[in-house]
């Protein structure tokens, strides 16, 4: 069993934040301008060194929606990273696949993986593990899993898409530095649902929570789990990851885990799209109704 | 008199340019009747395959109707299979593509794996939902067999020039174009409601209610920029009102003639 998450900067790459994780995706793939973003090459050596000293795996997460001009700096970054003791790259863009020469590739969620055919294609280009598109139902992911290893998201605010321009600066014309504007999500509310924006990506207001279904996932032989953590702090990362660790090791039960995880969620919990429903709903395994 | 003469000359220049197929106008159709309305203004037509396209059911057509289209026109026919299929339906989708391969000039697909498979059967155009915004992505898709890309509206003219050195480029010049997020890399709609825009075709555009980021893309300067960008094909959107589509095609033809 493996537990993974993203850490955007060296500043947030604390022992406390990552102690319960086995694999760290270094950087925030949604925006190269996010201050200190390891995805843009900031403090990459230090970040790799820190993760490796703790005996964990690390993958450099590459910017998800590069335009033609972005490939210049990204190519240089990839060349540099290939010389470091990273385990591989997380790639969200098909155009980047051929640039990676000697390291493992994990396909990130923005690569838009919906089908087994695409999983097979990605394998041909050196991808060993894929992140299914968040819209996929569990039964579809089960089919794709026959082709390639799956990174299974189990908790956190689900990214709902991506843009290559900033919601705050380019659209709302907000003033201020990225440091200030992007420190926390801006929350939006419409009728019964909430969502947030982290600059170039909207995220769900309700947090994905699969604690009730962990035993089913393990029985189905899922091994690589992931917690969404864009703009979350070390307290969240430490708490959420330790709850899942304890749950998997049988130290706590599912009801307790869900209760604890709901306390971390600003607006409440959801199951995402796993059960062929609207992404914001939560279906309890026991009650089969929203809680 | 001189002004009218100038218009006539430009019009014939425009016709000759279309004759040379240097710049193509493609428009949406749902029937043979639509072809009759648009025949004089379009070089090609696109439509959705029943059950597999990114449009609502009422605008999709089946194989028998496609046979009718083929008999009705010698112009290009582009059939959209651009819905993201359920994993269980992947083989069915490929069978359907094979079944129309003799009838259409190309298929429009969104999923990378299916593009790779379908390109062995017939020319494949990348749906706007593939969201190709760079030269390097275009190279990837060229290598797996694509021949044309329909680019999102956020792609700038100089970027189109770079992409068109690899693949033929088709650009939207009319229609309600989404610019809130990268087209195709958004599942906001199904967070709010059960049906996914990528699975069922029609997006409720939740971004519009909150951010107002959905914009019309058919202003004159935008169209002029697209014409001179190196694009091979100009795509007119707007299923439902065929007279409006015809008017748009005429207007865009006029703009081409004047540029």
XYZ file of C-alpha atoms in Angstrom:
550
model
C 0.000 0.000 0.000
C 1.213 3.468 -0.871
C -0.121 6.899 0.070
C 0.753 9.979 -2.004
C 0.056 13.697 -2.235
C 1.294 16.912 -3.862
C 3.504 19.397 -2.030
C 3.871 22.729 -3.861
C 6.930 24.322 -2.236
C 9.973 23.558 -0.114
C 8.470 25.776 2.572
C 5.473 23.456 2.879
C 7.574 20.295 2.538
C 7.811 19.811 6.281
C 8.466 16.544 8.106
C 5.072 16.872 9.749
C 3.271 17.326 6.407
C 4.812 14.326 4.691
C 5.575 11.879 7.484
C 2.601 9.583 6.715
C 3.094 9.610 2.956
C 5.179 7.167 0.904
C 5.323 9.220 -2.304
C 5.437 12.973 -2.834
C 4.548 14.690 -6.088
C 6.786 17.737 -5.954
C 5.174 20.971 -7.120
C 1.783 22.358 -8.055
C 0.999 21.473 -11.701
C -1.806 24.036 -12.006
C 0.280 27.230 -12.128
C 3.966 27.853 -12.865
C 3.714 31.301 -11.257
C 2.656 30.024 -7.829
C 5.331 31.429 -5.495
C 8.076 28.920 -4.771
C 6.468 26.258 -6.974
C 8.814 23.285 -7.288
C 7.113 22.484 -10.628
C 8.823 25.586 -12.006
C 12.205 24.452 -10.713
C 12.262 26.438 -7.465
C 14.423 24.679 -4.840
C 14.162 21.399 -6.721
C 17.497 20.053 -5.418
C 16.606 20.862 -1.814
C 13.161 19.352 -2.179
C 14.475 16.090 -3.630
C 17.168 15.926 -0.962
C 14.658 16.419 1.833
C 12.241 13.755 0.574
C 14.992 11.243 -0.147
C 16.546 11.685 3.305
C 13.194 10.569 4.716
C 13.312 7.473 2.504
C 10.314 8.399 0.393
C 9.682 8.354 -3.347
C 9.343 11.625 -5.239
C 8.083 12.589 -8.654
C 8.457 16.036 -10.182
C 4.977 17.241 -11.109
C 5.140 19.159 -14.408
C 2.985 22.135 -15.386
C -0.293 20.803 -16.739
C -1.225 23.180 -19.573
C 1.966 24.461 -21.205
C 1.732 26.612 -24.297
C 4.325 26.357 -27.065
C 6.653 28.871 -25.388
C 6.513 27.098 -22.001
C 8.219 24.052 -23.458
C 11.521 25.944 -23.618
C 11.894 26.299 -19.859
C 10.223 22.977 -19.206
C 12.692 21.114 -21.398
C 15.582 22.647 -19.446
C 13.887 21.727 -16.168
C 13.319 18.123 -17.268
C 16.962 17.766 -18.332
C 18.076 19.036 -14.936
C 15.627 16.853 -13.023
C 16.657 13.713 -14.900
C 20.108 14.067 -13.319
C 18.647 14.159 -9.798
C 17.672 11.083 -7.756
C 13.956 11.562 -8.397
C 11.867 8.490 -9.143
C 10.185 10.054 -12.130
C 7.820 12.707 -13.454
C 4.132 13.347 -13.146
C 2.930 14.410 -16.595
C -0.423 16.031 -17.387
C 0.231 16.872 -21.019
C 0.800 14.548 -23.977
C 3.328 16.931 -25.518
C 5.730 16.354 -22.627
C 5.889 12.567 -22.864
C 8.611 12.419 -25.497
C 10.854 14.794 -23.517
C 11.349 12.314 -20.699
C 14.244 10.050 -21.545
C 15.283 7.989 -18.567
C 12.752 8.184 -15.749
C 9.435 6.666 -14.815
C 6.247 8.512 -15.803
C 2.992 8.829 -13.882
C 0.114 10.394 -15.835
C -1.568 13.135 -13.801
C -5.265 13.863 -13.611
C -5.274 16.668 -16.209
C -4.112 14.286 -18.927
C -7.796 13.420 -19.320
C -7.698 9.655 -19.062
C -11.180 8.273 -19.745
C -10.561 5.003 -21.581
C -8.589 1.780 -21.523
C -7.385 2.625 -25.022
C -5.729 5.796 -23.715
C -4.206 3.887 -20.793
C -2.697 1.429 -23.288
C -1.395 4.317 -25.404
C 0.209 6.000 -22.392
C 1.926 2.730 -21.524
C 3.525 2.722 -24.956
C 5.034 6.104 -24.078
C 6.611 4.921 -20.840
C 3.815 5.578 -18.361
C 3.696 3.104 -15.496
C 0.826 4.569 -13.509
C -2.190 6.734 -14.323
C -4.493 9.045 -12.485
C -8.037 8.420 -13.786
C -10.075 11.426 -14.795
C -12.157 12.412 -11.745
C -15.361 11.870 -13.769
C -14.806 8.117 -14.052
C -16.962 5.698 -12.075
C -15.310 2.974 -10.005
C -16.486 0.248 -12.376
C -14.728 2.033 -15.257
C -11.525 2.437 -13.281
C -11.680 -1.297 -12.545
C -11.513 -1.954 -16.292
C -8.591 0.449 -16.839
C -6.751 -1.145 -13.905
C -6.413 -4.312 -15.980
C -4.037 -2.365 -18.253
C -2.057 -0.114 -15.965
C -1.486 0.750 -12.296
C -3.944 3.287 -10.917
C -3.396 6.185 -8.541
C -6.642 6.215 -6.580
C -7.732 9.529 -5.031
C -9.425 9.000 -1.693
C -9.742 12.393 -0.032
C -9.687 16.172 -0.477
C -11.015 18.929 -2.740
C -11.329 17.578 -6.285
C -9.880 19.721 -9.097
C -12.751 20.395 -11.529
C -10.728 21.512 -14.524
C -7.838 23.705 -15.495
C -7.167 26.935 -17.334
C -3.982 28.504 -18.636
C -5.001 31.923 -17.381
C -5.563 33.120 -13.829
C -9.060 33.516 -12.477
C -7.931 36.162 -9.987
C -5.573 38.269 -12.077
C -6.708 37.802 -15.671
C -10.468 37.524 -15.160
C -11.408 39.250 -11.910
C -8.582 41.799 -12.335
C -7.750 41.497 -8.660
C -4.762 43.459 -7.451
C -1.992 42.039 -5.317
C 0.852 39.586 -5.556
C 0.397 35.907 -6.345
C 1.712 35.271 -2.833
C -1.300 37.048 -1.342
C -3.971 36.169 -3.890
C -3.156 32.479 -4.091
C -2.413 31.638 -0.477
C -5.860 30.116 0.066
C -8.703 29.224 -2.307
C -11.411 31.780 -3.004
C -14.747 30.134 -2.248
C -17.783 30.551 -4.466
C -21.341 29.574 -3.633
C -24.245 28.747 -5.922
C -27.510 27.237 -4.634
C -26.688 23.950 -2.878
C -23.095 23.601 -3.917
C -19.842 25.352 -3.239
C -16.583 25.412 -5.028
C -13.269 27.130 -4.743
C -10.702 28.527 -7.090
C -6.947 28.303 -6.639
C -5.971 30.577 -9.504
C -6.007 28.431 -12.622
C -8.202 25.602 -11.386
C -11.600 25.376 -9.740
C -11.794 22.828 -6.918
C -14.789 21.194 -5.312
C -16.133 22.753 -2.126
C -17.176 19.376 -0.768
C -14.261 17.081 -0.085
C -13.935 13.666 -1.597
C -13.992 11.066 1.172
C -13.632 7.352 0.472
C -12.978 6.258 4.063
C -16.172 4.177 4.157
C -15.071 2.327 1.035
C -11.417 1.713 1.832
C -11.954 -1.968 2.656
C -13.676 -2.432 -0.726
C -10.856 -0.680 -2.555
C -8.248 -2.826 -0.832
C -10.232 -5.980 -1.623
C -10.275 -4.887 -5.265
C -6.495 -4.761 -5.088
C -6.040 -0.994 -5.292
C -2.632 -0.235 -3.810
C -1.747 3.375 -4.630
C -3.842 5.966 -2.842
C -3.763 9.730 -3.110
C -4.973 12.709 -1.061
C -5.765 15.966 -2.910
C -4.005 18.761 -1.079
C -3.812 21.896 -3.231
C -3.456 24.893 -0.847
C -3.882 22.714 2.258
C -1.598 23.121 5.265
C 0.541 20.619 7.140
C -2.113 20.072 9.818
C -4.552 18.861 7.175
C -1.947 16.663 5.514
C -0.808 15.117 8.783
C -4.339 14.554 10.100
C -5.942 13.233 6.904
C -3.052 10.898 6.142
C -2.888 9.523 9.698
C -6.651 8.827 9.677
C -6.305 6.766 6.503
C -3.217 4.999 7.850
C -5.063 4.090 11.049
C -8.125 3.007 9.100
C -6.138 0.724 6.811
C -4.271 -0.771 9.773
C -7.564 -1.422 11.573
C -6.844 0.953 14.469
C -10.034 2.927 13.876
C -13.347 2.075 12.238
C -14.912 3.663 9.167
C -17.549 5.674 11.086
C -14.901 7.270 13.275
C -12.725 7.997 10.239
C -15.557 9.692 8.349
C -16.449 11.791 11.396
C -12.850 12.918 11.832
C -12.388 13.668 8.126
C -15.635 15.655 7.997
C -14.181 17.923 10.689
C -11.375 18.825 8.287
C -13.816 19.677 5.493
C -14.980 23.284 5.220
C -18.302 22.518 3.550
C -18.797 18.759 3.925
C -17.994 15.507 2.186
C -18.753 13.994 -1.198
C -17.887 10.797 -3.106
C -16.936 12.619 -6.251
C -18.049 10.815 -9.379
C -17.232 7.261 -8.310
C -20.835 6.115 -8.022
C -22.182 7.710 -11.242
C -23.695 10.670 -9.442
C -23.253 14.419 -9.285
C -19.778 15.035 -7.959
C -20.864 17.027 -4.898
C -23.057 14.309 -3.320
C -22.091 11.968 -0.533
C -23.589 8.495 -0.488
C -23.003 6.661 2.744
C -22.279 2.977 2.358
C -24.551 2.246 5.300
C -27.506 4.545 4.740
C -27.266 4.916 0.975
C -28.335 8.504 1.372
C -26.671 11.861 1.750
C -25.260 12.686 5.153
C -19.939 51.691 -59.574
C -16.264 51.282 -58.747
C -17.133 50.083 -55.232
C -19.567 47.476 -56.591
C -16.961 46.334 -59.096
C -14.467 45.959 -56.318
C -16.897 43.784 -54.354
C -17.532 41.597 -57.393
C -13.797 41.148 -57.989
C -13.244 40.303 -54.341
C -16.140 37.836 -54.430
C -14.700 36.009 -57.412
C -11.292 36.052 -55.743
C -12.940 34.484 -52.716
C -14.619 31.831 -54.864
C -11.328 31.051 -56.592
C -9.590 30.804 -53.250
C -12.202 28.328 -52.088
C -11.838 26.530 -55.382
C -8.135 26.152 -54.564
C -9.155 24.842 -51.144
C -6.733 27.198 -49.450
C -9.265 28.062 -46.786
C -12.280 25.949 -46.004
C -15.529 26.921 -44.300
C -17.228 24.071 -42.462
C -20.694 24.260 -41.023
C -22.963 22.062 -38.924
C -25.773 20.037 -40.442
C -28.350 17.502 -39.301
C -30.031 16.554 -42.600
C -29.974 16.618 -46.391
C -32.249 19.692 -46.195
C -29.515 21.523 -44.282
C -27.027 20.708 -47.033
C -29.375 22.255 -49.595
C -29.439 25.490 -47.584
C -25.658 25.605 -47.027
C -24.330 24.055 -50.228
C -23.294 27.392 -51.737
C -21.623 28.761 -48.622
C -19.721 25.825 -47.150
C -16.881 23.621 -48.305
C -17.577 20.924 -45.763
C -20.138 19.807 -43.235
C -19.885 18.319 -39.780
C -22.443 16.390 -37.788
C -22.688 14.106 -34.777
C -22.998 10.321 -34.933
C -26.035 9.117 -33.016
C -25.047 8.135 -29.483
C -21.415 9.117 -29.788
C -21.138 12.833 -30.397
C -20.734 15.894 -28.265
C -24.143 17.290 -29.170
C -27.685 16.684 -28.019
C -29.667 13.741 -29.421
C -31.880 15.929 -31.599
C -28.824 17.059 -33.598
C -27.290 13.622 -34.103
C -27.817 11.406 -37.128
C -27.471 7.678 -37.799
C -25.645 5.678 -40.455
C -28.611 5.545 -42.856
C -28.915 9.329 -42.739
C -25.171 9.665 -43.356
C -25.622 7.547 -46.489
C -28.224 10.094 -47.566
C -25.801 12.956 -46.951
C -23.136 11.239 -49.022
C -25.528 10.910 -51.944
C -26.604 14.546 -51.605
C -23.175 16.168 -51.766
C -19.659 15.651 -52.991
C -18.325 18.097 -50.399
C -16.401 17.061 -47.315
C -18.296 15.246 -44.574
C -16.858 15.187 -41.062
C -18.529 12.888 -38.548
C -18.097 13.640 -34.853
C -17.490 10.762 -32.457
C -16.243 13.193 -29.860
C -18.092 12.074 -26.764
C -15.883 10.457 -24.131
C -17.196 6.896 -24.149
C -17.685 4.687 -21.143
C -14.889 2.150 -20.975
C -17.381 -0.633 -21.731
C -18.393 1.141 -24.971
C -14.934 1.658 -26.472
C -15.131 -1.285 -28.895
C -18.669 -0.341 -29.910
C -17.513 3.162 -30.750
C -14.675 1.847 -32.900
C -17.093 -0.488 -34.718
C -19.327 2.485 -35.473
C -16.378 4.462 -36.800
C -15.474 1.552 -39.066
C -19.065 1.377 -40.313
C -18.974 4.940 -41.710
C -15.375 4.947 -42.895
C -16.409 4.694 -46.562
C -19.018 7.438 -46.239
C -17.186 10.305 -44.560
C -13.946 12.156 -45.192
C -12.831 12.212 -41.562
C -14.020 11.582 -38.036
C -13.710 14.006 -35.125
C -12.568 12.359 -31.872
C -11.610 13.556 -28.402
C -10.023 10.586 -26.638
C -6.309 10.019 -27.317
C -6.515 6.216 -27.280
C -9.432 6.167 -29.681
C -7.693 8.663 -31.971
C -4.759 6.252 -32.118
C -7.025 3.312 -33.012
C -9.324 5.138 -35.450
C -6.443 6.691 -37.399
C -5.715 3.210 -38.776
C -9.119 3.298 -40.484
C -9.542 6.844 -41.835
C -8.398 10.454 -41.329
C -8.949 11.715 -37.791
C -9.521 15.301 -36.699
C -8.854 16.208 -33.066
C -11.963 17.533 -31.371
C -11.664 20.895 -29.663
C -12.045 18.909 -26.439
C -8.573 17.426 -26.894
C -7.460 20.935 -26.018
C -4.282 21.131 -28.090
C -2.649 24.485 -27.318
C 0.975 23.824 -28.249
C 3.168 22.765 -31.146
C 4.534 19.901 -29.045
C 1.113 18.404 -28.385
C 0.379 18.668 -32.093
C 3.540 16.618 -32.771
C 2.336 13.932 -30.349
C -1.032 13.661 -32.057
C 0.519 13.735 -35.524
C 2.652 10.784 -34.473
C -0.399 8.770 -33.450
C -2.131 9.460 -36.762
C -4.193 12.660 -36.490
C -4.404 14.866 -39.581
C -6.211 17.963 -38.299
C -6.786 19.728 -34.979
C -9.689 21.934 -33.983
C -8.029 24.324 -31.561
C -9.622 25.977 -28.512
C -10.422 29.689 -28.793
C -7.636 30.583 -26.369
C -4.967 29.689 -28.954
C -3.418 32.842 -30.409
C -2.730 33.398 -34.138
C 1.070 33.012 -33.740
C 0.496 29.728 -31.901
C -1.816 28.564 -34.675
C 1.004 29.234 -37.131
C 3.307 26.933 -35.130
C 0.674 24.213 -34.747
C -0.235 24.398 -38.437
C 3.328 23.463 -39.342
C 2.476 20.013 -37.959
C -1.273 19.506 -38.422
C -3.999 21.201 -40.430
C -5.720 23.627 -38.067
C -9.421 24.329 -37.829
C -10.650 27.310 -35.796
C -14.056 28.328 -34.545
C -15.077 31.670 -35.993
C -18.647 31.714 -34.803
C -20.544 30.454 -31.831
C -20.721 30.579 -28.096
C -17.185 29.643 -27.185
C -16.120 28.640 -23.689
C -13.016 30.355 -22.402
C -13.466 29.769 -18.683
C -11.229 26.715 -18.619
C -9.228 24.758 -21.162
C -11.940 23.316 -23.359
C -12.134 19.602 -22.697
C -10.237 19.773 -19.428
C -13.255 20.641 -17.329
C -15.661 18.464 -15.338
C -17.249 21.271 -13.408
C -20.624 20.597 -15.061
C -20.981 17.097 -13.658
C -19.936 18.253 -10.194
C -23.182 20.237 -10.185
C -25.493 17.852 -12.025
C -25.526 14.161 -12.826
C -24.935 14.312 -16.567
C -21.406 14.972 -17.722
C -20.842 17.370 -20.609
C -18.052 15.117 -21.840
C -20.231 12.016 -21.652
C -23.639 13.355 -22.705
C -22.551 16.168 -24.941
C -24.297 19.265 -23.723
C -22.643 21.497 -21.135
C -24.861 23.590 -18.874
C -21.954 26.087 -18.602
C -21.977 26.528 -14.829
C -18.959 28.813 -15.230
C -21.176 31.378 -16.919
C -23.427 31.792 -13.884
C -20.541 32.396 -11.530
C -17.760 33.984 -13.495
C -19.321 35.286 -16.706
C -16.356 33.832 -18.544
C -18.217 32.362 -21.488
C -17.840 34.729 -24.394
C -18.942 35.049 -27.984
C -16.070 34.545 -30.358
C -17.463 35.927 -33.593
C -16.341 39.535 -33.670
C -14.796 40.905 -36.845
C -11.232 41.387 -35.599
C -11.174 37.875 -34.155
C -12.299 36.381 -37.464
C -9.726 38.428 -39.409
C -6.980 37.243 -37.074
C -8.047 33.628 -37.553
C -8.121 34.007 -41.342
C -4.535 35.221 -41.434
C -3.277 32.751 -38.799
C -2.426 29.898 -41.121
C -5.542 27.909 -40.275
C -6.761 25.580 -42.996
C -10.395 25.603 -42.002
C -12.892 27.992 -40.390
C -15.592 26.338 -38.343
C -19.026 27.851 -37.956
C -20.933 26.671 -34.894
C -24.628 26.911 -34.089
C -26.782 23.863 -34.594
C -30.516 24.397 -34.553
C -31.018 27.501 -36.649
C -29.769 26.625 -40.127
C -30.680 30.054 -41.545
C -28.469 31.710 -38.968
C -25.663 29.286 -39.827
C -26.095 30.185 -43.513
C -25.952 33.888 -42.678
C -22.772 33.354 -40.660
C -21.172 31.359 -43.492
C -22.040 34.128 -45.959
C -20.665 36.797 -43.642
C -17.438 34.882 -43.038
C -17.098 34.241 -46.763
C -17.390 37.987 -47.263
C -14.733 38.692 -44.649
C -12.411 36.179 -46.322
C -12.961 37.937 -49.634
C -11.977 41.286 -48.123
C -8.826 40.022 -46.467
